[in-house]
Short mmCIF file of C-alpha atoms and ligand atoms in Angstrom, two decimals:
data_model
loop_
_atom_site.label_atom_id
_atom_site.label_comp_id
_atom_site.label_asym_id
_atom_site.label_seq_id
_atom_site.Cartn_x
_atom_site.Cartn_y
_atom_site.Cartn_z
CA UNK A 1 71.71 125.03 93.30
CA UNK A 2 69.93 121.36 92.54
CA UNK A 3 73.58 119.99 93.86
CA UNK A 4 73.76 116.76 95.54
CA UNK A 5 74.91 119.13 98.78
CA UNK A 6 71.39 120.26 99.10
CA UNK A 7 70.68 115.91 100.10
CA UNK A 8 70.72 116.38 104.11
CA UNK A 9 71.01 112.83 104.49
CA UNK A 10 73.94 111.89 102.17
CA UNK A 11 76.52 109.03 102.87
CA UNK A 12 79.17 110.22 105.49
CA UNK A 13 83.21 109.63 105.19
CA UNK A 14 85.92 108.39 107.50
CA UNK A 15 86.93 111.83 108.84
CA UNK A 16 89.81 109.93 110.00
CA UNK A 17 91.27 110.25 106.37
CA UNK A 18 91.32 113.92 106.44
CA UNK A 19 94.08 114.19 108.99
CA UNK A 20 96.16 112.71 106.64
CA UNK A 21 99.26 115.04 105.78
CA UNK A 22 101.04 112.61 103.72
CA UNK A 23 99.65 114.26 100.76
CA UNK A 24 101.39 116.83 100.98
CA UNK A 25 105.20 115.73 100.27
CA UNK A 26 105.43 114.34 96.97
CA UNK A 27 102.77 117.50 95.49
CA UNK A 28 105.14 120.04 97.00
CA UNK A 29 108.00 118.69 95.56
CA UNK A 30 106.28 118.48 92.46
CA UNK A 31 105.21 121.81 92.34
CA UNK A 32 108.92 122.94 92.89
CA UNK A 33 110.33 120.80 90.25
CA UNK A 34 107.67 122.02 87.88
CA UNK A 35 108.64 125.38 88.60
CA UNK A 36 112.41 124.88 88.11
CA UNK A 37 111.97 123.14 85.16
CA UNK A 38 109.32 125.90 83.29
CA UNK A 39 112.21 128.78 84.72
CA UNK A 40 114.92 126.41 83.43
CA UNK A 41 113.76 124.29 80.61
CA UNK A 42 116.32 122.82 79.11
CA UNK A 43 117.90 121.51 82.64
CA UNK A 44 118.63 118.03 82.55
CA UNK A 45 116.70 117.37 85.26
CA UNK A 46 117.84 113.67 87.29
CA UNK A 47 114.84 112.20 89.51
CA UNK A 48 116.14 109.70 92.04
CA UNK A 49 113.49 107.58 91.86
CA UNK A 50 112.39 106.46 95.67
CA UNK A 51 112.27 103.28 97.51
CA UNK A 52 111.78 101.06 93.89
CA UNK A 53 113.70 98.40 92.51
CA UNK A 54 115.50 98.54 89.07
CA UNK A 55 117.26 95.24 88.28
CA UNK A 56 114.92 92.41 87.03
CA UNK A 57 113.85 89.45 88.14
CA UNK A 58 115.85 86.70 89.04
CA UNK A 59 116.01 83.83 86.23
CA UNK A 60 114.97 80.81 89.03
CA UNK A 61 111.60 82.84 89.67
CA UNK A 62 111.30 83.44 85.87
CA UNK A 63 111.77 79.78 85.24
CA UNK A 64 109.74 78.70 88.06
CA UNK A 65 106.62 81.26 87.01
CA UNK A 66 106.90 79.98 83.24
CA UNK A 67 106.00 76.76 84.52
CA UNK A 68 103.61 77.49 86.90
CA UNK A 69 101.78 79.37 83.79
CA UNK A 70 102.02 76.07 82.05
CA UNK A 71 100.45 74.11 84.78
CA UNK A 72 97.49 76.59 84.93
CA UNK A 73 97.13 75.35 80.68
CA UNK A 74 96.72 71.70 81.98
CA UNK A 75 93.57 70.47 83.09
CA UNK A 76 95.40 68.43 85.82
CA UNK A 77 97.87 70.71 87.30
CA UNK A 78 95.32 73.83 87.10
CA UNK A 79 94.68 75.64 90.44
CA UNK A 80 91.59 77.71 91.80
CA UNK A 81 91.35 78.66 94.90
CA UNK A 82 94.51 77.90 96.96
CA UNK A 83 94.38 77.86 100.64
CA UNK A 84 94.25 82.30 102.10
CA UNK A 85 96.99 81.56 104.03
CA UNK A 86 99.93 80.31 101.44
CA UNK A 87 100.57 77.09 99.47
CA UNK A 88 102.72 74.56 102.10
CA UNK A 89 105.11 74.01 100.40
CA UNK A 90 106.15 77.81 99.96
CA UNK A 91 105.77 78.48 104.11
CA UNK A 92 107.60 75.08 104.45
CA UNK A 93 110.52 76.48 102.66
CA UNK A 94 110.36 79.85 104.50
CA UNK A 95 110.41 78.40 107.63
CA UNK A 96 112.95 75.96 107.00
CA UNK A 97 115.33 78.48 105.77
CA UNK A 98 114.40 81.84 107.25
CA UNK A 99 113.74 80.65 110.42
CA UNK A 100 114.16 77.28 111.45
CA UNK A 101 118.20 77.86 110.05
CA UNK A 102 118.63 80.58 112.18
CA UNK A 103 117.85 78.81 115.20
CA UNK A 104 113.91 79.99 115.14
CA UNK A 105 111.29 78.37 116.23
CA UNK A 106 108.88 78.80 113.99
CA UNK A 107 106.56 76.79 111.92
CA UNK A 108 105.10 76.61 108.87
CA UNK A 109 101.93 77.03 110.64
CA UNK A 110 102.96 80.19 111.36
CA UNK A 111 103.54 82.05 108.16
CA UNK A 112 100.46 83.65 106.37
CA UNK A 113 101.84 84.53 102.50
CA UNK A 114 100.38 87.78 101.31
CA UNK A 115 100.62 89.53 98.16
CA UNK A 116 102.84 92.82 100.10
CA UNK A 117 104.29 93.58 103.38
CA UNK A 118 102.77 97.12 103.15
CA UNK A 119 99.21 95.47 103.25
CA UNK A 120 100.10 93.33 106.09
CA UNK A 121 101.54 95.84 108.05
CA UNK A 122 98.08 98.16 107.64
CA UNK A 123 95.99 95.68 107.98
CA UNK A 124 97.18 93.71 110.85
CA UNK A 125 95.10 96.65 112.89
CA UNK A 126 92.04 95.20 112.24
CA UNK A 127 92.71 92.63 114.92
CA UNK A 128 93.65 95.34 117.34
CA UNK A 129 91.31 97.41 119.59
CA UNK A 130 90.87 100.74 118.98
CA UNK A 131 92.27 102.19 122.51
CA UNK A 132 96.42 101.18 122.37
CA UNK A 133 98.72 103.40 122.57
CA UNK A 134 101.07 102.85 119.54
CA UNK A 135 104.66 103.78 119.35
CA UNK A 136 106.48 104.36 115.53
CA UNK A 137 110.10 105.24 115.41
CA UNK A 138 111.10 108.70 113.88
CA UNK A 139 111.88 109.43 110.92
CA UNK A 140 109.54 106.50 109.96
CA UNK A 141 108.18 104.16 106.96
CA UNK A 142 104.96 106.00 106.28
CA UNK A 143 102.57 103.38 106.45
CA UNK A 144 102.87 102.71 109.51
CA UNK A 145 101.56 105.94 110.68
CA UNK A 146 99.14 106.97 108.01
CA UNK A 147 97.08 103.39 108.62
CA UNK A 148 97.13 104.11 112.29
CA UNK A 149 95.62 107.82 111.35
CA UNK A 150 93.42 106.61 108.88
CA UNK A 151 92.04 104.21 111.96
CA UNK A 152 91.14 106.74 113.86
CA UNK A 153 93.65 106.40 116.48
CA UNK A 154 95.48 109.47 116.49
CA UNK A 155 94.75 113.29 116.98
CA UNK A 156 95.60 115.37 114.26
CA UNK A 157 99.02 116.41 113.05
CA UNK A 158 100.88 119.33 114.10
CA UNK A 159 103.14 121.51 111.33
CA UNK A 160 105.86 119.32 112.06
CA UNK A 161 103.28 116.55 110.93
CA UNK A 162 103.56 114.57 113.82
CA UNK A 163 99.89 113.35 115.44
CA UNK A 164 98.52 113.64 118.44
CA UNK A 165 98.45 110.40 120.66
CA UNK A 166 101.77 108.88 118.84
CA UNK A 167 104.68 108.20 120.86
CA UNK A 168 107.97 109.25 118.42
CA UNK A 169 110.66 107.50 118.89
CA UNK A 170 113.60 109.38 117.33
CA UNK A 171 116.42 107.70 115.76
CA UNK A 172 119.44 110.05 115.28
CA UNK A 173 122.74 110.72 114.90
CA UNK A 174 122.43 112.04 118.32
CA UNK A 175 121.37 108.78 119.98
CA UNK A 176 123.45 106.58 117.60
CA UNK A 177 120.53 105.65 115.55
CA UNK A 178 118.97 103.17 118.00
CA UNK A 179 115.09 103.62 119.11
CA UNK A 180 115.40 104.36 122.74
CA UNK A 181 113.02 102.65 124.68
CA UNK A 182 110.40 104.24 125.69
CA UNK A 183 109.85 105.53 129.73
CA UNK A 184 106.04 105.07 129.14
CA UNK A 185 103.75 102.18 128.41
CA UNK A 186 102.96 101.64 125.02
CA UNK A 187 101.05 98.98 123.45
CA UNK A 188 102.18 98.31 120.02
CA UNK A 189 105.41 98.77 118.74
CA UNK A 190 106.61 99.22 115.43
CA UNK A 191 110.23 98.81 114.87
CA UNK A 192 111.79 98.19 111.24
CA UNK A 193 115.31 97.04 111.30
CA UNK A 194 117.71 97.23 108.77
CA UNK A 195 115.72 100.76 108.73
CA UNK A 196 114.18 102.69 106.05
CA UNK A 197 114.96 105.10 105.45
CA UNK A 198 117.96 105.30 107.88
CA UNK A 199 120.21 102.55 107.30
CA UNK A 200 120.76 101.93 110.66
CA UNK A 201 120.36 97.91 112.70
CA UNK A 202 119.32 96.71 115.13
CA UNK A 203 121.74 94.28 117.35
CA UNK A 204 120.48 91.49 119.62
CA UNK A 205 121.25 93.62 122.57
CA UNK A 206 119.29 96.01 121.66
CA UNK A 207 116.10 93.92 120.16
CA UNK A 208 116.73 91.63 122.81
CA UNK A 209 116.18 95.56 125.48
CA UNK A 210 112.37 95.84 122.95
CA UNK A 211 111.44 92.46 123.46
CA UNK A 212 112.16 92.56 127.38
CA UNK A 213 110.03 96.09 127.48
CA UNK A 214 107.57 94.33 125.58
CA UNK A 215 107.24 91.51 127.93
CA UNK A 216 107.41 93.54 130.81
CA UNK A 217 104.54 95.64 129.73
CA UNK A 218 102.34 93.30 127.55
CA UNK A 219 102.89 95.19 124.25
CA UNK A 220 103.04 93.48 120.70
CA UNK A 221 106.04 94.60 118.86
CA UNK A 222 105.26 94.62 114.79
CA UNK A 223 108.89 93.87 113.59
CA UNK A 224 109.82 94.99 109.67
CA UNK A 225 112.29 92.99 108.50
CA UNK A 226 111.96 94.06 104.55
CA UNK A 227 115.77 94.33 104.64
CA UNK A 228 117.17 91.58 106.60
CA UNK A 229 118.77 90.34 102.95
CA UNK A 230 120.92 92.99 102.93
CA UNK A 231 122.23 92.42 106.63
CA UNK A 232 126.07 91.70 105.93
CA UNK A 233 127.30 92.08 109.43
CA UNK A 234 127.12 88.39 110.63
CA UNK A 235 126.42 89.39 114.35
CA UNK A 236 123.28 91.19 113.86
CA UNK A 237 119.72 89.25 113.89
CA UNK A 238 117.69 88.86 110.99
CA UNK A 239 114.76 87.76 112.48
CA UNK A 240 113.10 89.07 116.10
CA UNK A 241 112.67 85.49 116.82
CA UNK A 242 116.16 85.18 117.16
CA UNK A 243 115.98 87.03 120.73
CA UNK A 244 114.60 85.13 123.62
CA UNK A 245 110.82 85.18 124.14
CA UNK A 246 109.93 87.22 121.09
CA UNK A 247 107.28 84.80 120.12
CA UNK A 248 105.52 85.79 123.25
CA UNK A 249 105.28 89.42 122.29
CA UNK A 250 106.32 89.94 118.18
CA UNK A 251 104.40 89.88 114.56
CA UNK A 252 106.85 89.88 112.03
CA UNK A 253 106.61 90.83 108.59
CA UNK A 254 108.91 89.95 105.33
CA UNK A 255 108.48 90.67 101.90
CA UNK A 256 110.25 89.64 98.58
CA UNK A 257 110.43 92.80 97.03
CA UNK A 258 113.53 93.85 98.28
CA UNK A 259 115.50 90.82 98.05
CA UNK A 260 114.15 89.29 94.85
CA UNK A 261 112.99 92.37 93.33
CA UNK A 262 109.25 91.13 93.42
CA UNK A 263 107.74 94.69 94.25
CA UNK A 264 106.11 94.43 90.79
CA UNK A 265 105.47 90.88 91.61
CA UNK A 266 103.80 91.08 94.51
CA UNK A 267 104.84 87.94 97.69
CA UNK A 268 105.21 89.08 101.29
CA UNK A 269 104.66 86.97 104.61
CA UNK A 270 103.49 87.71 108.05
CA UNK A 271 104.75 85.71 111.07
CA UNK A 272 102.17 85.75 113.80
CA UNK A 273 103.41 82.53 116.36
CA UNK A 274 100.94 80.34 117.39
CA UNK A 275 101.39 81.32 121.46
CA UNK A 276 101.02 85.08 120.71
CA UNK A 277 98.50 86.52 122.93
CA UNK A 278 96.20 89.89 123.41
CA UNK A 279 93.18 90.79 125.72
CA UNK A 280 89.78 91.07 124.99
CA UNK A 281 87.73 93.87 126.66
CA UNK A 282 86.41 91.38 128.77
CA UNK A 283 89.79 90.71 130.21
CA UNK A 284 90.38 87.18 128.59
CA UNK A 285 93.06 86.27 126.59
CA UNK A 286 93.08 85.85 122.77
CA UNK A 287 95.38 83.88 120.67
CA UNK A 288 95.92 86.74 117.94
CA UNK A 289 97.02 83.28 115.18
CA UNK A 290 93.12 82.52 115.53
CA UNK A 291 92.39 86.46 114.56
CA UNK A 292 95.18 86.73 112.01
CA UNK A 293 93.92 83.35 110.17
CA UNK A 294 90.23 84.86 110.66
CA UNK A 295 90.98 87.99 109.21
CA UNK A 296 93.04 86.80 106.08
CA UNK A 297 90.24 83.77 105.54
CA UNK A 298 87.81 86.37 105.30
CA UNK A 299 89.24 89.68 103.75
CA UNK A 300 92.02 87.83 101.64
CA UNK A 301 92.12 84.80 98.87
CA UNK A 302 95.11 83.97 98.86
CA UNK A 303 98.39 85.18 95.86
CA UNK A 304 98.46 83.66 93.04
CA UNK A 305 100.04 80.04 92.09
CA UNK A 306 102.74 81.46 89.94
CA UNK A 307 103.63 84.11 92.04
CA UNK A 308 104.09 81.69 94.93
CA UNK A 309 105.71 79.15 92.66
CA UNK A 310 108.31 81.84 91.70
CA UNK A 311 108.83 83.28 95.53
CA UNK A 312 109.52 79.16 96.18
CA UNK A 313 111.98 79.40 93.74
CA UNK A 314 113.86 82.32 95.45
CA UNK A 315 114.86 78.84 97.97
CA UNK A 316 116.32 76.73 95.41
CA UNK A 317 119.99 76.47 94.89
CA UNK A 318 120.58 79.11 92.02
CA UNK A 319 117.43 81.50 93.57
CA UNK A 320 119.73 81.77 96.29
CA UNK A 321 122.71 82.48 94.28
CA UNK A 322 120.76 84.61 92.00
CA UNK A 323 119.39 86.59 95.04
CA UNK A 324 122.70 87.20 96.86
CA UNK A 325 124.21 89.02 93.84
CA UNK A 326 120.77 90.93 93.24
CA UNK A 327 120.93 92.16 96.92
CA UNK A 328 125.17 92.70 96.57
CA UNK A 329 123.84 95.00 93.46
CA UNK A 330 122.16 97.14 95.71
CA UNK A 331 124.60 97.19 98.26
CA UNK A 332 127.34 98.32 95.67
CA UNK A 333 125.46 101.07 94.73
CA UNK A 334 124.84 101.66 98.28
CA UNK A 335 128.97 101.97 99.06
CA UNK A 336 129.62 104.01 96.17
CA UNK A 337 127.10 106.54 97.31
CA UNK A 338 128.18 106.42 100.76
CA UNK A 339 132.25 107.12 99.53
CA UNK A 340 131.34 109.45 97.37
CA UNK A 341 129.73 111.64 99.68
CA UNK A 342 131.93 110.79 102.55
CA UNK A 343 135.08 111.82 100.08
CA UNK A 344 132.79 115.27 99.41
CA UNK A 345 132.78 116.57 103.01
CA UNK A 346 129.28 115.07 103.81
CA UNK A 347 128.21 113.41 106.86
CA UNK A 348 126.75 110.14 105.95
CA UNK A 349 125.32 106.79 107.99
CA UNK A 350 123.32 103.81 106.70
CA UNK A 351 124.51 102.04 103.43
CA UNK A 352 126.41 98.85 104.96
CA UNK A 353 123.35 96.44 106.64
CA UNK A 354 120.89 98.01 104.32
CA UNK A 355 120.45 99.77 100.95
CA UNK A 356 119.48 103.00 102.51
CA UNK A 357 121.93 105.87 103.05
CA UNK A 358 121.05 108.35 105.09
CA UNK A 359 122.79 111.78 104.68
CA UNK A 360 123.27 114.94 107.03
CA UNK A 361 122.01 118.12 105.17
CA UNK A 362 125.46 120.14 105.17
CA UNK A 363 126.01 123.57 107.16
CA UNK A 364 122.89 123.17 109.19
CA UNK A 365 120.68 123.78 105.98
CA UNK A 366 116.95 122.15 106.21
CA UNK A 367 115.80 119.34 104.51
CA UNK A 368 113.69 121.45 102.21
CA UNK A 369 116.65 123.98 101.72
CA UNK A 370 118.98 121.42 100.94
CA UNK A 371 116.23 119.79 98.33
CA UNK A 372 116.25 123.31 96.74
CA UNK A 373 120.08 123.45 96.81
CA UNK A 374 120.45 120.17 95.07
CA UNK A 375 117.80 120.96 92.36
CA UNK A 376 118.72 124.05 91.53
CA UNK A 377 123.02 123.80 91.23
CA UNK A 378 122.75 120.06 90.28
CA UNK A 379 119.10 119.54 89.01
CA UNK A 380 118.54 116.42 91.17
CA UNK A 381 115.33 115.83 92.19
CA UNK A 382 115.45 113.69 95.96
CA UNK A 383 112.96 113.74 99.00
CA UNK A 384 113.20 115.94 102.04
CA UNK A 385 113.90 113.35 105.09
CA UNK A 386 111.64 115.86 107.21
CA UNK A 387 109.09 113.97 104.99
CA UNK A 388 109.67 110.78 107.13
CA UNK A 389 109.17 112.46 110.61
CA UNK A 390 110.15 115.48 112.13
CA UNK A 391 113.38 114.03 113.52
CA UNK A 392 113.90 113.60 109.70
CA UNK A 393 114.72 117.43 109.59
CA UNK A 394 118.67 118.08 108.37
CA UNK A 395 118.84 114.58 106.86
CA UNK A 396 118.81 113.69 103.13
CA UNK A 397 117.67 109.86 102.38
CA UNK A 398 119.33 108.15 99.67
CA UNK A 399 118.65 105.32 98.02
CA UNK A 400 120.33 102.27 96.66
CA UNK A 401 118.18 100.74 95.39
C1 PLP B 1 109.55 98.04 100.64
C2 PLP B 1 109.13 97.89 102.03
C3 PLP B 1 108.25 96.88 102.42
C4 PLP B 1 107.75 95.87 101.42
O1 PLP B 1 106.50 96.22 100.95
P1 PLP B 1 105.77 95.28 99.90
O2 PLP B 1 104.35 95.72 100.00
O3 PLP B 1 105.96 93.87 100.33
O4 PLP B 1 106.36 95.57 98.56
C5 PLP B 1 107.88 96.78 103.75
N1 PLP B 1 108.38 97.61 104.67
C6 PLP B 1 109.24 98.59 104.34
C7 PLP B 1 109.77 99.47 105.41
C8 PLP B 1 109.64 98.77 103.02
O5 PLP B 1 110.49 99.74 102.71
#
């Protein structure tokens, strides 16, 4: 009865964070698989692990790290500090070869490193007002939505877990896995193309359809490209700024944990181009660079020295090398998946542009029924794609990676 409860004054919480559902996938599956394995314990039970790397890192970031270790031993090589927003001569070699190859205009200037995309793409909302309506495709990387919950600009979720004040945007079989523009305004715009956990691309067409909405309707579009590595279709963009006027209206992020295998690592980037503007309440315009470089001076200091000195390394003749077969790894894995359950009757998209392979739940069973199904005649453990949005239900994600 002395409890702290009995304090009428005590410290309040964002409320905001209890709306959050995404607790509840991985415990439930948990709790099943803890109950199949006590009924059946000597199952050998297989957990496909999801959305982690396996294969290690490549020997030019190794190499590269090693001696950046060794300049931090000698007095005159040592680094403090380095600048929040990147060494130079790491966003020198991004742009020059992410961007400025593909026909991007984009400077060095321009690229903020970060130590992970999924920071970037939750934090990047600080610089964002409170009142936009925001627009997530569905089924849907989590983050994404959770941040924008946690922020306090949603409503709370239904049992399909989908919150109030989101605009879904469903990709499906049924519209050919493309995000169909939306009929009303919204304000920001995430998009994540290769997709997880889909598979599916974007082409120009149809980025170049977002970025004309976009335009049309001043909204920001926060463009994912995590997978563009794995993009083997030589038609299809890799970068938003490949489509006309997307520096007026796009953010993009990148990360290296997909294509070097850094997500133990830890090296992302954010593109935010210099021109890119917003309003303030007061109706004038803001250059969102200044906020971005504001926001990241303040909040952020900078990744480490080795760990950019081994993401610069990912650039150099034999990184390159050394990342194409890492990614063509993946991508194997991804094509044996997708035959094998092609050749057993299953429906299956995703797995060619990306290393995500996306499966239809056979006989119209639900993702959870299917999950069951597959745990209890196989004892594999996988994820429900009704877990990534409701237009997840009678999908099956799997993973190449
Ligand atoms: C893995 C992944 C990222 C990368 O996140 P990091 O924090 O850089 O490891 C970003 N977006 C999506 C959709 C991803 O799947």
């Amino acid at each position: 009865m002395f409890g702290r409860s009995f304090q009428v004054n005590m410290a309040t919480v964002n409320d905001n964070y209890l709306k959050l559902k995404a607790g509840y996938l991985f415990p439930e599956i948990a709790r099943r698989v803890n109950e199949f394995a006590k009924n059946n314990p000597d199952a050998p039970i297989i957990r496909l692990g999801i959305g982690d790397v396996t294969e290690p890192l490549p020997e030019a970031c190794r190499t590269a790290m090693i001696q950046a270790v060794n300049d931090m031993g000698d007095r005159t090589k040592f680094k403090g500090y380095g600048p929040e927003q990147g060494y130079e001569w790491l966003r020198v070699a991004i742009a020059t070869h992410d961007f400025q190859s593909r026909g991007c205009n984009i400077d060095a200037s321009e690229i903020f490193i970060s130590d992970g995309s999924k920071c970037d793409t939750g934090n990047i909302l600080d610089i964002f007002g409170d009142n936009n309506t925001i627009a997530v495709t569905d089924p849907v990387y989590p983050v994404y939505v959770d941040t924008n919950v946690m922020a306090g600009h949603t409503g709370d979720a239904n049992d399909k877990g989908e919150y109030g004040g989101l605009i879904y945007l469903p990709i499906t079989a049924e519209n050919n896995f493309t995000a169909q523009i939306p009929t009303q305004k919204a304000d920001l715009i995430y998009l994540c193309f290769p997709n997880n956990p889909t598979g599916s691309v974007a082409t120009k067409e149809h980025l170049k359809a977002w970025v004309d909405y976009a335009k049309a309707n001043g909204s920001i579009i926060f463009f994912d490209a995590a997978y563009e590595a794995y993009i083997t279709d030589p038609t299809l963009p890799h970068s938003i700024y490949e489509i006309e006027g997307a520096r007026d209206c796009a953010i993009e992020f990148r990360s290296f944990s997909k294509n070097a295998g850094f997500t133990g690592t830890r090296c992302a980037l954010t593109v935010v181009p210099k021109n890119l503007m917003a309003k303030a309440s007061d109706g004038s315009d803001v250059e969102l660079w200044k906020l971005w470089n504001r926001r990241q001076s303040t909040k952020f200091n900078g990744v480490s020295y080795i760990v950019q000195r081994g993401a610069e390394a990912v650039y150099s003749t034999e990184g390159q090398a050394q990342i194409k077969a890492l990614v063509s790894f993946y991508l194997e894995n991804a094509k044996i998946i997708r035959e094998q359950l092609t050749a057993a009757g299953l429906k299956v998209y995703g797995g060619v542009n990306a290393p995500y392979v996306w499966v239809q739940t056979p006989n119209g069973l639900s993702s959870w029924d299917f999950f069951d199904k597959l745990l209890h005649t196989c004892n594999v453990v996988g994820t429900p794609g009704s877990g990534f949005g409701a237009a997840g239900e009678g999908y099956f994600p799997h993973f190449g990676v």
